[in-house]
Amino acid sequence: MTTFADPSPLLGDEYETLGALLQAAAREFPDQEALVLGDRRLTYRGWHEAAMRLGAELVARGFEPGQIGLIYLDSTIEYAIAFAAVQAAGGIATGVNLRLANRYVGAIAERAKPAVVFAHVGHEVPFDEALVLRCDPGSMAAKGPGLPALVERRADDIATIIWTSGTTGLPKGAAMDHANLRAATRTSGPLAAPFGRKINSTPFAHAGFTGKIWEQIAFGMTLVINTPPWTAHKMLQLLVDEHITIGAGVPAQWAKLVELPELASADLSALQVGITATAPAPPELVERVTTALGIPLIVRYSMTECPSMTGTRPGDDAEVLFNTVGRPQRGVEIELVEEDLRPVAAGEIGRIRVRAAQVMRGYWDDPEQTALVLSEDGWLLTSDLARLRPDGNLVIAGRVSDMYIRGGYNVYPIEVERVLSDHPQVRTAAVIGRPAPVIGEIGVAFVEPADPADPPSLAELRAWVASQLADYKAPDELVIVDALPLNLVMKVDKLALRDMLATAEVIAFR
């Protein structure tokens, strides 16, 4: 294994708040591009100045330190300005994905109680119009007096609230203070570099932007915005035209990118490293991307409540890169525990606990949920299951809620999904458990075939899984789908799969 030195940020830990950090960036590298959206370019000086002008407007409207500014905008330059303006005015910035259903948006608004809502001009919003501040490129670029100074805040003041994707119920708000955001930068590793150029892959309301915004500014990086709707063609065009050095994508995006015939002739000479996170990446996909692009595809394990936890590294052996989510990052402690929080035996699957300076302060206005996952000594109990290998690398085994018990045996769907995805007739697959008489629960495989005209049979898939795992892990039922449903952050939506069972054509094992 080759060892690679990690780059150092251009701006250090001496800055207490995100607003102070952006102000320093505007002073130290004013003309460096911060954000790119199509033909629009915003420098760090332009970002800071626009934030100070909008911050002055917020204060004039009566916005007070510690109040919440809710950003109901697309992933745009306006979003980034609004986020920074709330920081400049001493507030707490939180974003809501525009694709989120109104009932979820309403639940977030009820919990957040925003003092202002940023929304696009002409966009209908499910908020009291008196709270809404309309934003468009023209108004953001308008000249006007800015705040004379940043509203003073401390490192332990809440800076942002990041809402979970709501895959198991209503979204919960992970509250991060400025120190949390700063700490996440210490785990950047090879995925940040001074004046690097990075493409965004997830909505700005997601932790991929919000949890890494300090990192972007501290390294003076340029974030190139991939406008919705996402397509592989657009991603490839941006990688080439914008000379991207750090590629980012969820597994589904990388899978679609490497299927493009034009990838073979594309000039990706600037690209140095790729990252995939958010959802589990099948080993064969990591290998395929690494081979096709000629760069290491780094796999990161993180979550909304802790934006940085483990990761592989350039120079890791191929087997580690393709089959694990790497080792704990700098300053991160990982434990695997039983339900009673006792450590599991070496090599056994357990629930992940993490302790690090970037762990959230708690769920916003939700002390009961906070107490369930966050201990007094700083340990965050996740809903993820994993196994720690002797070499210190972590292998994700799925989620507590996904595991099902078939005839007394635990089955972890992610393990079965990886094997199914390796079948030559399978493009991608997802597995859920459902109740069944006598045996307790059985596995249902939803399969997107590689060739819709030639889907695999249930018998073929059962034999394939049984030959590599165990016969009780083989799926008992099969549903062939045109495409797996994805949620807002492009994870497979397993709640939607359960809903599909009521009307789907199910092939059952006899």
Short mmCIF file of C-alpha atoms in Angstrom, two decimals:
data_model
loop_
_atom_site.label_atom_id
_atom_site.label_comp_id
_atom_site.label_asym_id
_atom_site.label_seq_id
_atom_site.Cartn_x
_atom_site.Cartn_y
_atom_site.Cartn_z
CA MET A 1 0.00 0.00 0.00
CA THR A 2 1.34 3.43 -0.99
CA THR A 3 1.00 6.27 1.53
CA PHE A 4 -0.29 9.63 0.29
CA ALA A 5 0.16 12.88 2.22
CA ASP A 6 -3.03 14.86 2.81
CA PRO A 7 -3.13 18.47 1.59
CA SER A 8 -3.45 21.22 4.21
CA PRO A 9 -6.20 23.86 4.08
CA LEU A 10 -5.30 27.41 3.14
CA LEU A 11 -7.21 28.76 6.15
CA GLY A 12 -6.64 27.18 9.55
CA ASP A 13 -8.60 26.57 12.73
CA GLU A 14 -8.25 30.10 14.06
CA TYR A 15 -11.62 31.16 12.65
CA GLU A 16 -14.51 30.73 15.08
CA THR A 17 -17.44 30.89 12.69
CA LEU A 18 -18.35 30.16 9.10
CA GLY A 19 -18.98 33.85 8.47
CA ALA A 20 -15.49 34.75 9.67
CA LEU A 21 -14.02 32.01 7.48
CA LEU A 22 -15.74 33.29 4.33
CA GLN A 23 -14.64 36.83 5.18
CA ALA A 24 -11.04 35.59 5.42
CA ALA A 25 -11.34 33.76 2.09
CA ALA A 26 -12.61 36.95 0.45
CA ARG A 27 -9.53 38.72 1.79
CA GLU A 28 -6.90 36.02 1.11
CA PHE A 29 -8.00 34.78 -2.35
CA PRO A 30 -10.68 37.25 -3.50
CA ASP A 31 -10.66 36.39 -7.20
CA GLN A 32 -10.72 32.62 -6.79
CA GLU A 33 -13.92 31.11 -8.19
CA ALA A 34 -16.10 29.79 -5.39
CA LEU A 35 -19.21 28.71 -7.31
CA VAL A 36 -19.92 27.94 -10.95
CA LEU A 37 -23.38 27.46 -12.42
CA GLY A 38 -23.45 27.34 -16.21
CA ASP A 39 -22.05 30.64 -17.47
CA ARG A 40 -22.28 32.27 -14.03
CA ARG A 41 -19.14 32.57 -11.90
CA LEU A 42 -19.00 33.82 -8.32
CA THR A 43 -15.68 34.57 -6.65
CA TYR A 44 -15.03 34.36 -2.93
CA ARG A 45 -15.08 38.16 -2.72
CA GLY A 46 -18.37 38.24 -4.62
CA TRP A 47 -19.86 35.55 -2.38
CA HIS A 48 -18.91 37.40 0.81
CA GLU A 49 -20.07 40.79 -0.46
CA ALA A 50 -23.43 39.41 -1.64
CA ALA A 51 -23.88 37.68 1.72
CA MET A 52 -23.18 40.90 3.61
CA ARG A 53 -25.72 42.81 1.48
CA LEU A 54 -28.41 40.18 1.96
CA GLY A 55 -27.46 39.95 5.63
CA ALA A 56 -28.11 43.68 5.98
CA GLU A 57 -31.56 43.17 4.46
CA LEU A 58 -32.27 40.40 6.96
CA VAL A 59 -31.30 42.60 9.89
CA ALA A 60 -33.45 45.42 8.50
CA ARG A 61 -36.40 43.00 8.47
CA GLY A 62 -35.88 42.33 12.17
CA PHE A 63 -33.93 39.08 11.88
CA GLU A 64 -32.12 38.42 15.16
CA PRO A 65 -29.07 36.33 16.14
CA GLY A 66 -29.98 32.70 16.73
CA GLN A 67 -33.08 32.80 14.54
CA ILE A 68 -33.53 30.39 11.66
CA GLY A 69 -33.37 31.22 7.98
CA LEU A 70 -34.98 28.44 5.94
CA ILE A 71 -33.72 28.12 2.36
CA TYR A 72 -36.38 26.78 -0.01
CA LEU A 73 -34.34 27.15 -3.18
CA ASP A 74 -32.82 24.94 -5.85
CA SER A 75 -29.12 24.12 -5.57
CA THR A 76 -27.99 27.43 -7.03
CA ILE A 77 -25.65 30.33 -6.41
CA GLU A 78 -28.60 32.05 -4.72
CA TYR A 79 -28.81 29.18 -2.24
CA ALA A 80 -25.14 29.60 -1.31
CA ILE A 81 -25.55 33.36 -0.90
CA ALA A 82 -28.63 32.94 1.29
CA PHE A 83 -26.80 30.39 3.43
CA ALA A 84 -23.85 32.75 3.93
CA ALA A 85 -26.15 35.73 4.55
CA VAL A 86 -27.86 33.95 7.44
CA GLN A 87 -24.41 33.27 8.91
CA ALA A 88 -23.39 36.91 8.47
CA ALA A 89 -26.55 38.00 10.31
CA GLY A 90 -25.81 35.63 13.19
CA GLY A 91 -28.53 33.13 12.37
CA ILE A 92 -28.98 29.42 11.77
CA ALA A 93 -29.26 28.34 8.14
CA THR A 94 -31.29 25.31 7.13
CA GLY A 95 -32.24 24.05 3.70
CA VAL A 96 -35.23 22.06 2.46
CA ASN A 97 -35.17 20.01 -0.72
CA LEU A 98 -37.75 21.33 -3.19
CA ARG A 99 -38.73 17.77 -4.13
CA LEU A 100 -39.81 16.98 -0.59
CA ALA A 101 -43.54 16.35 -0.16
CA ASN A 102 -45.51 19.20 1.43
CA ARG A 103 -46.35 17.18 4.55
CA TYR A 104 -42.63 16.75 5.23
CA VAL A 105 -41.93 20.41 4.49
CA GLY A 106 -44.72 21.35 6.88
CA ALA A 107 -43.27 19.14 9.61
CA ILE A 108 -39.86 20.74 9.15
CA ALA A 109 -41.31 24.25 9.24
CA GLU A 110 -43.27 23.47 12.40
CA ARG A 111 -40.15 22.25 14.14
CA ALA A 112 -37.77 24.91 12.79
CA LYS A 113 -40.11 27.92 13.17
CA PRO A 114 -38.11 30.02 10.69
CA ALA A 115 -37.99 33.80 10.95
CA VAL A 116 -37.43 34.07 7.19
CA VAL A 117 -37.90 31.76 4.20
CA PHE A 118 -35.86 32.23 1.02
CA ALA A 119 -37.76 31.21 -2.13
CA HIS A 120 -37.55 31.71 -5.88
CA VAL A 121 -39.55 34.51 -7.49
CA GLY A 122 -42.90 33.15 -8.67
CA HIS A 123 -42.49 29.82 -6.89
CA GLU A 124 -45.50 28.73 -4.85
CA VAL A 125 -44.41 27.88 -1.31
CA PRO A 126 -46.14 26.12 1.61
CA PHE A 127 -45.21 28.91 4.04
CA ASP A 128 -46.73 32.09 5.41
CA GLU A 129 -45.99 34.62 2.65
CA ALA A 130 -45.10 37.21 5.30
CA LEU A 131 -41.97 35.19 6.07
CA VAL A 132 -40.88 34.79 2.45
CA LEU A 133 -37.97 36.69 0.94
CA ARG A 134 -37.95 36.20 -2.83
CA CYS A 135 -34.57 35.59 -4.46
CA ASP A 136 -33.41 35.70 -8.06
CA PRO A 137 -30.04 36.39 -9.72
CA GLY A 138 -30.97 40.03 -10.34
CA SER A 139 -31.88 40.83 -6.75
CA MET A 140 -28.84 38.99 -5.41
CA ALA A 141 -26.53 40.97 -7.71
CA ALA A 142 -28.09 44.34 -6.82
CA LYS A 143 -25.78 46.86 -5.22
CA GLY A 144 -26.60 48.17 -1.80
CA PRO A 145 -25.12 48.70 1.64
CA GLY A 146 -23.88 45.60 3.39
CA LEU A 147 -23.57 44.83 7.06
CA PRO A 148 -20.85 46.99 8.62
CA ALA A 149 -19.54 43.85 10.35
CA LEU A 150 -20.46 40.24 10.90
CA VAL A 151 -22.94 39.72 13.72
CA GLU A 152 -20.82 38.20 16.46
CA ARG A 153 -21.25 34.50 17.18
CA ARG A 154 -19.20 31.80 18.92
CA ALA A 155 -17.88 28.44 17.75
CA ASP A 156 -20.40 26.60 19.95
CA ASP A 157 -23.42 28.46 18.54
CA ILE A 158 -25.59 26.42 16.19
CA ALA A 159 -24.72 27.26 12.57
CA THR A 160 -26.98 24.96 10.59
CA ILE A 161 -29.64 22.28 10.78
CA ILE A 162 -29.42 19.44 8.25
CA TRP A 163 -32.57 17.36 7.83
CA THR A 164 -32.41 13.61 7.42
CA SER A 165 -33.91 12.10 4.27
CA GLY A 166 -36.96 10.77 6.11
CA THR A 167 -36.57 7.18 4.91
CA THR A 168 -37.89 5.85 8.24
CA GLY A 169 -40.42 8.56 9.07
CA LEU A 170 -40.53 12.35 9.32
CA PRO A 171 -37.17 14.08 8.82
CA LYS A 172 -35.11 14.88 11.92
CA GLY A 173 -32.92 17.97 12.08
CA ALA A 174 -29.25 17.40 12.90
CA ALA A 175 -28.07 20.60 14.59
CA MET A 176 -24.43 21.48 13.88
CA ASP A 177 -22.47 24.25 15.53
CA HIS A 178 -19.60 26.09 13.86
CA ALA A 179 -17.06 23.87 15.62
CA ASN A 180 -18.74 20.76 14.16
CA LEU A 181 -18.38 22.13 10.63
CA ARG A 182 -14.77 23.12 11.26
CA ALA A 183 -13.93 19.67 12.66
CA ALA A 184 -15.26 17.93 9.54
CA THR A 185 -12.48 19.63 7.57
CA ARG A 186 -9.86 17.66 9.51
CA THR A 187 -11.15 14.49 7.89
CA SER A 188 -10.91 15.77 4.31
CA GLY A 189 -7.98 13.52 3.46
CA PRO A 190 -7.47 13.25 -0.30
CA LEU A 191 -10.88 14.71 -1.13
CA ALA A 192 -9.92 18.35 -0.75
CA ALA A 193 -7.00 20.30 -2.17
CA PRO A 194 -6.08 24.00 -2.31
CA PHE A 195 -7.94 25.59 -5.23
CA GLY A 196 -9.32 22.21 -6.31
CA ARG A 197 -12.37 22.01 -8.56
CA LYS A 198 -15.19 19.77 -7.35
CA ILE A 199 -18.52 18.84 -8.88
CA ASN A 200 -21.55 18.60 -6.60
CA SER A 201 -23.72 15.50 -6.80
CA THR A 202 -26.48 15.97 -4.23
CA PRO A 203 -28.93 18.78 -3.38
CA PHE A 204 -27.48 21.64 -1.33
CA ALA A 205 -29.95 20.85 1.47
CA HIS A 206 -28.10 17.54 1.87
CA ALA A 207 -25.10 17.02 4.17
CA GLY A 208 -22.87 16.65 1.10
CA PHE A 209 -22.93 20.44 0.69
CA THR A 210 -23.83 21.76 4.11
CA GLY A 211 -21.59 19.44 6.12
CA LYS A 212 -18.65 20.20 3.83
CA ILE A 213 -19.08 23.94 3.30
CA TRP A 214 -16.30 24.81 5.78
CA GLU A 215 -14.00 22.43 3.91
CA GLN A 216 -14.74 24.08 0.57
CA ILE A 217 -14.00 27.56 1.86
CA ALA A 218 -10.93 26.61 3.92
CA PHE A 219 -9.31 25.02 0.85
CA GLY A 220 -10.44 27.77 -1.53
CA MET A 221 -12.09 25.19 -3.75
CA THR A 222 -14.43 25.84 -6.65
CA LEU A 223 -17.77 24.05 -6.48
CA VAL A 224 -19.25 23.39 -9.91
CA ILE A 225 -23.02 22.99 -9.63
CA ASN A 226 -24.65 20.22 -11.64
CA THR A 227 -28.11 21.63 -12.31
CA PRO A 228 -31.18 19.41 -11.95
CA PRO A 229 -32.34 17.20 -13.44
CA TRP A 230 -29.13 15.22 -13.14
CA THR A 231 -27.98 13.27 -16.19
CA ALA A 232 -24.81 11.32 -16.86
CA HIS A 233 -24.26 13.33 -20.06
CA LYS A 234 -24.30 16.62 -18.11
CA MET A 235 -21.95 15.22 -15.49
CA LEU A 236 -19.45 14.11 -18.12
CA GLN A 237 -19.65 17.46 -19.90
CA LEU A 238 -18.92 19.32 -16.66
CA LEU A 239 -16.05 17.00 -15.76
CA VAL A 240 -14.44 17.84 -19.11
CA ASP A 241 -15.35 21.51 -19.62
CA GLU A 242 -14.72 22.65 -16.04
CA HIS A 243 -11.50 20.64 -15.59
CA ILE A 244 -12.86 18.97 -12.48
CA THR A 245 -10.15 17.58 -10.18
CA ILE A 246 -12.42 15.95 -7.58
CA GLY A 247 -15.40 14.02 -8.90
CA ALA A 248 -18.32 13.30 -6.59
CA GLY A 249 -21.36 11.12 -7.11
CA VAL A 250 -23.66 8.66 -5.42
CA PRO A 251 -23.32 5.06 -6.66
CA ALA A 252 -26.29 5.35 -9.03
CA GLN A 253 -24.67 8.36 -10.72
CA TRP A 254 -21.28 6.69 -11.17
CA ALA A 255 -23.04 3.60 -12.57
CA LYS A 256 -24.78 5.68 -15.23
CA LEU A 257 -21.61 7.64 -16.05
CA VAL A 258 -19.49 4.59 -16.84
CA GLU A 259 -22.20 3.27 -19.18
CA LEU A 260 -21.74 6.24 -21.54
CA PRO A 261 -20.03 5.21 -24.81
CA GLU A 262 -18.46 8.68 -25.13
CA LEU A 263 -16.62 8.27 -21.83
CA ALA A 264 -13.81 6.42 -23.61
CA SER A 265 -12.87 9.49 -25.70
CA ALA A 266 -13.48 12.16 -23.04
CA ASP A 267 -10.54 14.25 -21.82
CA LEU A 268 -10.51 13.68 -18.07
CA SER A 269 -6.83 14.49 -17.60
CA ALA A 270 -7.61 16.98 -14.81
CA LEU A 271 -9.54 14.42 -12.75
CA GLN A 272 -7.45 13.16 -9.83
CA VAL A 273 -9.84 11.34 -7.53
CA GLY A 274 -13.50 10.43 -7.19
CA ILE A 275 -15.72 9.96 -4.16
CA THR A 276 -18.88 8.00 -3.63
CA ALA A 277 -21.00 8.09 -0.49
CA THR A 278 -24.64 8.41 0.65
CA ALA A 279 -25.59 4.87 -0.40
CA PRO A 280 -23.72 1.53 -0.39
CA ALA A 281 -21.48 1.07 -3.43
CA PRO A 282 -21.32 -2.47 -4.87
CA PRO A 283 -17.69 -3.70 -5.09
CA GLU A 284 -17.99 -4.38 -8.82
CA LEU A 285 -19.12 -0.78 -9.40
CA VAL A 286 -16.12 0.65 -7.52
CA GLU A 287 -13.83 -1.56 -9.60
CA ARG A 288 -15.58 -0.62 -12.85
CA VAL A 289 -15.34 3.13 -12.15
CA THR A 290 -11.70 2.89 -11.09
CA THR A 291 -10.83 1.00 -14.27
CA ALA A 292 -12.88 3.20 -16.61
CA LEU A 293 -11.61 6.53 -15.28
CA GLY A 294 -8.10 5.53 -14.27
CA ILE A 295 -8.43 7.20 -10.87
CA PRO A 296 -9.12 5.86 -7.38
CA LEU A 297 -12.79 5.96 -6.41
CA ILE A 298 -12.78 6.68 -2.70
CA VAL A 299 -15.65 5.18 -0.71
CA ARG A 300 -16.77 7.19 2.30
CA TYR A 301 -19.11 6.19 5.11
CA SER A 302 -20.88 9.17 6.62
CA MET A 303 -24.32 10.27 7.70
CA THR A 304 -26.28 13.46 8.24
CA GLU A 305 -25.54 13.39 11.97
CA CYS A 306 -21.78 12.98 11.39
CA PRO A 307 -20.56 14.12 7.96
CA SER A 308 -17.24 12.25 8.14
CA MET A 309 -16.58 8.82 9.65
CA THR A 310 -14.56 6.32 7.61
CA GLY A 311 -13.07 6.14 4.14
CA THR A 312 -10.74 4.33 1.81
CA ARG A 313 -7.66 6.10 0.49
CA PRO A 314 -5.64 6.32 -2.71
CA GLY A 315 -2.95 3.67 -2.46
CA ASP A 316 -5.14 1.17 -0.62
CA ASP A 317 -4.97 -2.32 -2.02
CA ALA A 318 -7.59 -2.97 -4.68
CA GLU A 319 -9.35 -5.48 -2.43
CA VAL A 320 -9.76 -2.80 0.27
CA LEU A 321 -10.92 -0.15 -2.22
CA PHE A 322 -13.50 -2.46 -3.75
CA ASN A 323 -14.90 -4.23 -0.68
CA THR A 324 -14.81 -1.89 2.33
CA VAL A 325 -15.62 1.66 3.42
CA GLY A 326 -12.12 2.06 4.80
CA ARG A 327 -10.79 2.98 8.20
CA PRO A 328 -11.87 5.60 10.73
CA GLN A 329 -10.74 9.05 9.69
CA ARG A 330 -8.61 11.43 11.68
CA GLY A 331 -10.07 12.03 15.15
CA VAL A 332 -12.89 9.50 14.68
CA GLU A 333 -13.57 6.63 17.09
CA ILE A 334 -15.70 3.68 15.93
CA GLU A 335 -17.22 0.91 18.05
CA LEU A 336 -19.43 -2.02 17.06
CA VAL A 337 -21.93 -2.93 19.76
CA GLU A 338 -24.84 -5.22 20.60
CA GLU A 339 -28.29 -3.76 21.27
CA ASP A 340 -27.34 -3.44 24.96
CA LEU A 341 -24.22 -1.47 23.89
CA ARG A 342 -21.77 -4.25 24.84
CA PRO A 343 -18.94 -4.55 22.28
CA VAL A 344 -19.41 -7.40 19.81
CA ALA A 345 -16.85 -10.18 19.50
CA ALA A 346 -14.03 -9.65 17.00
CA GLY A 347 -15.21 -10.18 13.43
CA GLU A 348 -18.91 -10.17 14.35
CA ILE A 349 -21.56 -7.82 12.98
CA GLY A 350 -22.63 -5.04 15.32
CA ARG A 351 -24.30 -1.67 15.42
CA ILE A 352 -21.99 1.25 14.69
CA ARG A 353 -21.26 3.86 17.36
CA VAL A 354 -19.12 6.86 16.52
CA ARG A 355 -17.50 9.61 18.56
CA ALA A 356 -15.89 12.61 16.91
CA ALA A 357 -15.77 16.40 17.08
CA GLN A 358 -18.04 16.62 14.03
CA VAL A 359 -20.91 14.64 15.59
CA MET A 360 -24.04 16.79 15.73
CA ARG A 361 -25.04 18.59 18.90
CA GLY A 362 -28.42 16.85 18.78
CA TYR A 363 -31.70 16.78 16.88
CA TRP A 364 -33.26 20.22 16.71
CA ASP A 365 -36.11 20.66 19.19
CA ASP A 366 -36.29 16.90 19.71
CA PRO A 367 -34.71 15.91 23.04
CA GLU A 368 -36.38 12.48 23.06
CA GLN A 369 -34.87 11.37 19.73
CA THR A 370 -31.55 12.93 20.73
CA ALA A 371 -31.45 10.91 23.96
CA LEU A 372 -32.02 7.70 21.98
CA VAL A 373 -28.88 8.12 19.88
CA LEU A 374 -26.48 10.49 21.65
CA SER A 375 -24.81 9.59 24.94
CA GLU A 376 -23.59 12.08 27.52
CA ASP A 377 -19.99 11.18 26.70
CA GLY A 378 -20.45 11.96 23.00
CA TRP A 379 -21.12 8.58 21.40
CA LEU A 380 -23.61 8.61 18.51
CA LEU A 381 -25.50 5.34 18.05
CA THR A 382 -26.29 4.82 14.38
CA SER A 383 -28.85 2.53 12.76
CA ASP A 384 -26.14 0.95 10.61
CA LEU A 385 -24.62 -2.50 11.02
CA ALA A 386 -21.04 -3.40 10.16
CA ARG A 387 -18.18 -5.81 10.63
CA LEU A 388 -14.64 -4.67 11.45
CA ARG A 389 -11.94 -6.62 9.64
CA PRO A 390 -8.61 -7.52 11.27
CA ASP A 391 -6.90 -4.92 9.05
CA GLY A 392 -9.06 -2.15 10.58
CA ASN A 393 -11.29 -1.63 7.54
CA LEU A 394 -15.04 -1.48 8.01
CA VAL A 395 -17.54 -3.51 5.97
CA ILE A 396 -21.13 -2.23 6.07
CA ALA A 397 -23.71 -4.98 6.64
CA GLY A 398 -26.87 -2.88 6.26
CA ARG A 399 -29.32 -1.09 8.51
CA VAL A 400 -30.95 -2.38 11.67
CA SER A 401 -34.38 -1.76 10.13
CA ASP A 402 -33.47 -3.65 6.93
CA MET A 403 -32.34 -6.88 8.57
CA TYR A 404 -34.90 -9.68 8.58
CA ILE A 405 -34.98 -13.06 10.32
CA ARG A 406 -35.70 -16.06 8.12
CA GLY A 407 -36.28 -19.26 10.05
CA GLY A 408 -34.22 -18.00 12.99
CA TYR A 409 -31.30 -16.78 10.86
CA ASN A 410 -30.37 -13.10 10.47
CA VAL A 411 -30.25 -11.96 6.84
CA TYR A 412 -28.61 -8.65 5.93
CA PRO A 413 -30.05 -7.42 2.60
CA ILE A 414 -26.96 -5.46 1.57
CA GLU A 415 -24.94 -8.67 1.52
CA VAL A 416 -27.49 -10.36 -0.76
CA GLU A 417 -27.77 -7.24 -2.95
CA ARG A 418 -24.03 -7.24 -3.59
CA VAL A 419 -24.11 -10.84 -4.76
CA LEU A 420 -27.20 -10.32 -6.91
CA SER A 421 -25.63 -7.25 -8.56
CA ASP A 422 -22.71 -9.42 -9.68
CA HIS A 423 -25.02 -11.70 -11.68
CA PRO A 424 -24.49 -11.09 -15.42
CA GLN A 425 -28.22 -10.66 -16.05
CA VAL A 426 -28.68 -8.10 -13.23
CA ARG A 427 -28.08 -4.38 -13.60
CA THR A 428 -28.93 -3.59 -9.99
CA ALA A 429 -30.96 -5.14 -7.18
CA ALA A 430 -32.55 -4.40 -3.82
CA VAL A 431 -33.82 -6.82 -1.18
CA ILE A 432 -36.40 -6.39 1.55
CA GLY A 433 -37.90 -8.78 4.08
CA ARG A 434 -41.62 -9.38 4.47
CA PRO A 435 -43.66 -11.40 6.98
CA ALA A 436 -44.41 -15.02 6.09
CA PRO A 437 -46.22 -17.88 7.86
CA VAL A 438 -44.17 -20.48 9.74
CA ILE A 439 -40.75 -19.20 8.70
CA GLY A 440 -41.26 -15.67 10.11
CA GLU A 441 -39.88 -13.54 7.28
CA ILE A 442 -38.72 -14.11 3.72
CA GLY A 443 -36.61 -12.12 1.29
CA VAL A 444 -38.03 -10.35 -1.74
CA ALA A 445 -35.57 -9.34 -4.47
CA PHE A 446 -36.40 -6.40 -6.73
CA VAL A 447 -34.23 -6.71 -9.82
CA GLU A 448 -33.55 -4.29 -12.66
CA PRO A 449 -32.31 -6.63 -15.42
CA ALA A 450 -29.28 -5.85 -17.56
CA ASP A 451 -31.40 -6.70 -20.60
CA PRO A 452 -35.14 -6.14 -20.11
CA ALA A 453 -35.82 -8.71 -22.83
CA ASP A 454 -33.89 -11.39 -20.95
CA PRO A 455 -34.49 -11.09 -17.19
CA PRO A 456 -33.06 -13.71 -14.82
CA SER A 457 -35.33 -16.32 -13.28
CA LEU A 458 -35.86 -16.70 -9.55
CA ALA A 459 -34.32 -20.18 -9.69
CA GLU A 460 -31.17 -18.80 -11.33
CA LEU A 461 -30.82 -16.04 -8.75
CA ARG A 462 -31.44 -18.39 -5.82
CA ALA A 463 -28.75 -20.76 -7.05
CA TRP A 464 -26.36 -17.83 -7.61
CA VAL A 465 -26.83 -16.49 -4.07
CA ALA A 466 -26.75 -19.92 -2.39
CA SER A 467 -23.45 -20.73 -4.11
CA GLN A 468 -21.77 -17.66 -2.59
CA LEU A 469 -23.53 -17.09 0.73
CA ALA A 470 -25.96 -19.58 2.28
CA ASP A 471 -29.19 -21.11 1.04
CA TYR A 472 -31.33 -19.30 3.64
CA LYS A 473 -30.06 -15.96 2.29
CA ALA A 474 -31.37 -16.69 -1.21
CA PRO A 475 -34.47 -14.61 -2.05
CA ASP A 476 -37.81 -16.40 -1.86
CA GLU A 477 -39.60 -13.99 -4.17
CA LEU A 478 -38.63 -11.93 -7.20
CA VAL A 479 -40.04 -8.75 -8.69
CA ILE A 480 -38.66 -7.58 -12.04
CA VAL A 481 -38.71 -3.76 -12.33
CA ASP A 482 -37.86 -1.25 -15.04
CA ALA A 483 -35.94 0.82 -12.48
CA LEU A 484 -35.53 0.83 -8.72
CA PRO A 485 -37.24 3.81 -7.03
CA LEU A 486 -34.79 6.36 -5.61
CA ASN A 487 -35.38 8.91 -2.86
CA LEU A 488 -34.30 12.55 -2.84
CA VAL A 489 -30.62 11.72 -2.29
CA MET A 490 -30.68 8.88 -4.84
CA LYS A 491 -30.71 6.04 -2.34
CA VAL A 492 -32.97 3.09 -3.14
CA ASP A 493 -36.33 3.93 -1.56
CA LYS A 494 -37.22 0.78 0.37
CA LEU A 495 -40.47 2.25 1.66
CA ALA A 496 -41.54 2.61 -1.96
CA LEU A 497 -40.54 -1.01 -2.60
CA ARG A 498 -42.82 -2.15 0.22
CA ASP A 499 -45.66 -0.14 -1.28
CA MET A 500 -44.99 -1.75 -4.67
CA LEU A 501 -45.51 -5.24 -3.25
CA ALA A 502 -49.26 -4.68 -3.06
CA THR A 503 -49.59 -4.39 -6.85
CA ALA A 504 -46.38 -5.92 -8.23
CA GLU A 505 -46.20 -9.16 -10.17
CA VAL A 506 -44.35 -11.36 -7.68
CA ILE A 507 -42.57 -14.54 -8.72
CA ALA A 508 -42.57 -16.90 -5.73
CA PHE A 509 -40.33 -19.87 -4.97
CA ARG A 510 -42.21 -23.14 -4.85
#
